[in-house]
Amino acid sequence: MAHASTDAPYRPTAQFKPFEWVPGERLDPSRQSRAAFLNDARDAVQGAHTLAQLLAWDEDRRDAALSDADPAPLFDACQRSALQRFLAVSLALLHARIESQCEALTDQRD
């Protein structure tokens, strides 16, 4: 049975740290909340944009496959439908969060 060498260099274990577009750790609490929202919103919008592009590309690939010997699409109709619903729901949730943030800012001014 092998034993760990005591001469081996110390390697700290990696700690998970979520990616942040806007670092919030040095901001006051109200700005931390906005930074967290902006981080989530930016990720959601970029993901939605990428997914919409992928679905459009796959749709073109599907149409081409019907007419000649081009490769088959990546997604079947059920998968495409699920991804489109996911995209719609994600954007609806993001929209609701944006609206609540706008209302909160409007309420603060009143």
XYZ file of C-alpha atoms in Angstrom:
110
model
C 0.000 0.000 0.000
C 1.441 3.365 -1.013
C 1.707 6.173 1.509
C 1.751 9.881 0.769
C 5.217 11.320 0.931
C 5.805 13.969 3.570
C 8.282 15.584 1.148
C 5.563 16.348 -1.407
C 4.822 20.072 -1.862
C 1.673 21.374 -0.214
C -1.076 22.049 -2.706
C -4.123 23.857 -1.388
C -7.432 22.453 -2.515
C -9.315 24.565 -5.020
C -12.290 26.463 -3.723
C -15.297 27.155 -5.900
C -15.892 30.823 -6.492
C -18.773 31.830 -8.760
C -17.859 33.922 -11.761
C -18.735 37.582 -11.461
C -18.896 40.127 -14.247
C -19.220 42.865 -11.635
C -17.296 42.056 -8.438
C -19.547 42.910 -5.514
C -17.409 42.201 -2.484
C -16.266 45.809 -1.976
C -19.644 47.391 -2.689
C -22.211 48.549 -0.158
C -25.153 46.119 0.384
C -27.583 47.805 -2.029
C -24.979 47.828 -4.778
C -24.049 44.218 -4.000
C -27.632 43.268 -4.742
C -27.561 45.173 -8.042
C -24.193 43.648 -8.954
C -25.538 40.143 -8.260
C -28.564 40.877 -10.440
C -26.401 42.248 -13.257
C -24.157 39.189 -13.078
C -27.166 36.851 -13.342
C -28.845 38.924 -16.056
C -25.719 39.122 -18.181
C -25.192 35.361 -17.976
C -28.851 34.679 -18.791
C -28.847 37.026 -21.795
C -25.594 35.628 -23.167
C -26.865 32.075 -22.704
C -30.181 32.915 -24.377
C -28.371 34.561 -27.281
C -26.102 31.543 -27.768
C -29.031 29.127 -27.544
C -31.057 31.157 -30.077
C -28.097 31.101 -32.477
C -27.649 27.350 -31.990
C -31.334 26.679 -32.611
C -31.290 28.825 -35.771
C -28.155 27.048 -37.017
C -29.720 23.663 -36.290
C -32.936 24.704 -38.040
C -30.934 25.628 -41.160
C -29.091 22.319 -40.909
C -32.435 20.491 -40.650
C -33.796 22.274 -43.714
C -30.635 21.465 -45.699
C -30.771 17.801 -44.648
C -34.277 17.529 -46.125
C -33.067 18.670 -49.545
C -29.735 16.866 -50.006
C -27.049 14.796 -48.294
C -26.043 17.360 -45.645
C -25.583 16.148 -42.055
C -28.653 15.586 -39.923
C -29.644 18.226 -37.370
C -28.424 17.890 -33.804
C -31.854 18.181 -32.197
C -35.023 16.274 -32.859
C -38.389 18.073 -32.754
C -38.955 17.232 -29.071
C -35.507 18.517 -28.035
C -35.900 21.669 -30.132
C -39.288 22.344 -28.548
C -37.903 21.833 -25.036
C -35.017 24.222 -25.713
C -37.361 26.837 -27.161
C -39.607 26.603 -24.077
C -36.521 26.831 -21.834
C -35.440 29.950 -23.704
C -38.892 31.548 -23.397
C -39.224 30.747 -19.692
C -35.698 31.951 -18.910
C -36.322 35.266 -20.630
C -39.714 35.626 -18.929
C -38.107 35.084 -15.515
C -35.381 37.583 -16.341
C -38.012 40.080 -17.482
C -39.930 39.651 -14.215
C -36.749 40.267 -12.236
C -35.967 43.368 -14.268
C -39.480 44.678 -13.641
C -39.168 44.101 -9.882
C -35.800 45.889 -9.855
C -37.327 48.832 -11.757
C -40.250 48.986 -9.323
C -37.872 48.897 -6.356
C -35.879 51.806 -7.776
C -39.082 53.748 -8.501
C -40.350 53.110 -4.958
C -37.062 54.364 -3.498
C -37.464 57.679 -5.322
C -41.024 58.271 -4.075
